[in-house]
């Protein structure tokens, strides 16, 4: 039989004086992806592959912040990389599937 739990124990109370701020507006935004160490390792691994034809696929439920997290991660990683060369696309009117 499952023991009965007192109502007072169903909720955790916290002393506001122990918090580092008065309200959430004083908090700094998170810089890291929390609880996704494996995903971060996979992103780093995928970014390390420089051969053509390799891609990174990110899956997850809508609204969970995966796009925001990956964009923030990639922005930070890009700061440590050399600026890539510019690409110039020239349309090939004789064979549109083969740009010059």
PDB file of C-alpha atoms in Angstrom, residues 29-98:
ATOM      1  CA  UNK A  29      19.664  35.207 -19.652  1.00  0.00           C
ATOM      2  CA  UNK A  30      20.986  31.655 -19.748  1.00  0.00           C
ATOM      3  CA  UNK A  31      24.088  31.250 -21.883  1.00  0.00           C
ATOM      4  CA  UNK A  32      24.222  27.456 -21.978  1.00  0.00           C
ATOM      5  CA  UNK A  33      21.930  24.689 -23.169  1.00  0.00           C
ATOM      6  CA  UNK A  34      20.886  23.042 -19.901  1.00  0.00           C
ATOM      7  CA  UNK A  35      20.492  19.272 -19.678  1.00  0.00           C
ATOM      8  CA  UNK A  36      21.457  18.641 -23.302  1.00  0.00           C
ATOM      9  CA  UNK A  37      25.097  17.595 -23.016  1.00  0.00           C
ATOM     10  CA  UNK A  38      24.675  14.817 -25.587  1.00  0.00           C
ATOM     11  CA  UNK A  39      22.991  17.199 -28.039  1.00  0.00           C
ATOM     12  CA  UNK A  40      25.810  19.738 -27.621  1.00  0.00           C
ATOM     13  CA  UNK A  41      28.423  17.005 -28.218  1.00  0.00           C
ATOM     14  CA  UNK A  42      26.526  15.966 -31.350  1.00  0.00           C
ATOM     15  CA  UNK A  43      26.394  19.552 -32.609  1.00  0.00           C
ATOM     16  CA  UNK A  44      30.138  19.955 -32.045  1.00  0.00           C
ATOM     17  CA  UNK A  45      30.785  16.654 -33.824  1.00  0.00           C
ATOM     18  CA  UNK A  46      28.554  17.612 -36.767  1.00  0.00           C
ATOM     19  CA  UNK A  47      30.175  21.022 -37.103  1.00  0.00           C
ATOM     20  CA  UNK A  48      33.577  19.351 -37.166  1.00  0.00           C
ATOM     21  CA  UNK A  49      32.707  17.407 -40.331  1.00  0.00           C
ATOM     22  CA  UNK A  50      33.871  19.593 -43.209  1.00  0.00           C
ATOM     23  CA  UNK A  51      33.023  17.242 -46.083  1.00  0.00           C
ATOM     24  CA  UNK A  52      30.154  18.125 -48.446  1.00  0.00           C
ATOM     25  CA  UNK A  53      26.915  16.217 -48.077  1.00  0.00           C
ATOM     26  CA  UNK A  54      26.854  16.096 -44.268  1.00  0.00           C
ATOM     27  CA  UNK A  55      24.082  17.865 -42.382  1.00  0.00           C
ATOM     28  CA  UNK A  56      22.879  18.298 -38.818  1.00  0.00           C
ATOM     29  CA  UNK A  57      19.295  17.309 -38.010  1.00  0.00           C
ATOM     30  CA  UNK A  58      17.646  18.594 -34.831  1.00  0.00           C
ATOM     31  CA  UNK A  59      14.450  16.936 -33.590  1.00  0.00           C
ATOM     32  CA  UNK A  60      12.121  17.807 -30.739  1.00  0.00           C
ATOM     33  CA  UNK A  61       8.655  18.894 -29.790  1.00  0.00           C
ATOM     34  CA  UNK A  62       7.480  22.299 -31.058  1.00  0.00           C
ATOM     35  CA  UNK A  63       7.898  25.139 -28.602  1.00  0.00           C
ATOM     36  CA  UNK A  64      10.724  23.557 -26.604  1.00  0.00           C
ATOM     37  CA  UNK A  65      13.341  26.112 -27.664  1.00  0.00           C
ATOM     38  CA  UNK A  66      15.411  23.851 -29.911  1.00  0.00           C
ATOM     39  CA  UNK A  67      15.689  26.451 -32.709  1.00  0.00           C
ATOM     40  CA  UNK A  68      16.624  29.200 -30.255  1.00  0.00           C
ATOM     41  CA  UNK A  69      19.150  26.951 -28.511  1.00  0.00           C
ATOM     42  CA  UNK A  70      20.806  25.798 -31.749  1.00  0.00           C
ATOM     43  CA  UNK A  71      20.897  29.328 -33.166  1.00  0.00           C
ATOM     44  CA  UNK A  72      22.511  30.634 -29.966  1.00  0.00           C
ATOM     45  CA  UNK A  73      25.006  27.746 -29.983  1.00  0.00           C
ATOM     46  CA  UNK A  74      25.927  28.304 -33.645  1.00  0.00           C
ATOM     47  CA  UNK A  75      26.293  32.057 -33.142  1.00  0.00           C
ATOM     48  CA  UNK A  76      28.771  31.430 -30.334  1.00  0.00           C
ATOM     49  CA  UNK A  77      30.664  28.808 -32.359  1.00  0.00           C
ATOM     50  CA  UNK A  78      30.853  31.134 -35.382  1.00  0.00           C
ATOM     51  CA  UNK A  79      32.713  33.709 -33.288  1.00  0.00           C
ATOM     52  CA  UNK A  80      35.604  31.238 -33.015  1.00  0.00           C
ATOM     53  CA  UNK A  81      35.780  30.445 -36.734  1.00  0.00           C
ATOM     54  CA  UNK A  82      37.350  32.349 -39.618  1.00  0.00           C
ATOM     55  CA  UNK A  83      34.929  34.294 -41.800  1.00  0.00           C
ATOM     56  CA  UNK A  84      34.031  32.080 -44.787  1.00  0.00           C
ATOM     57  CA  UNK A  85      34.598  33.163 -48.363  1.00  0.00           C
ATOM     58  CA  UNK A  86      31.726  34.828 -50.185  1.00  0.00           C
ATOM     59  CA  UNK A  87      29.800  32.809 -52.757  1.00  0.00           C
ATOM     60  CA  UNK A  88      28.547  34.234 -56.013  1.00  0.00           C
ATOM     61  CA  UNK A  89      25.699  32.420 -57.756  1.00  0.00           C
ATOM     62  CA  UNK A  90      25.546  33.020 -61.513  1.00  0.00           C
ATOM     63  CA  UNK A  91      22.441  31.678 -63.224  1.00  0.00           C
ATOM     64  CA  UNK A  92      23.113  29.441 -66.233  1.00  0.00           C
ATOM     65  CA  UNK A  93      20.324  30.178 -68.717  1.00  0.00           C
ATOM     66  CA  UNK A  94      21.324  27.269 -70.997  1.00  0.00           C
ATOM     67  CA  UNK A  95      21.241  24.749 -68.111  1.00  0.00           C
ATOM     68  CA  UNK A  96      19.465  26.180 -65.022  1.00  0.00           C
ATOM     69  CA  UNK A  97      20.291  23.108 -62.916  1.00  0.00           C
ATOM     70  CA  UNK A  98      24.019  23.917 -63.273  1.00  0.00           C
TER      71      UNK A  98
END
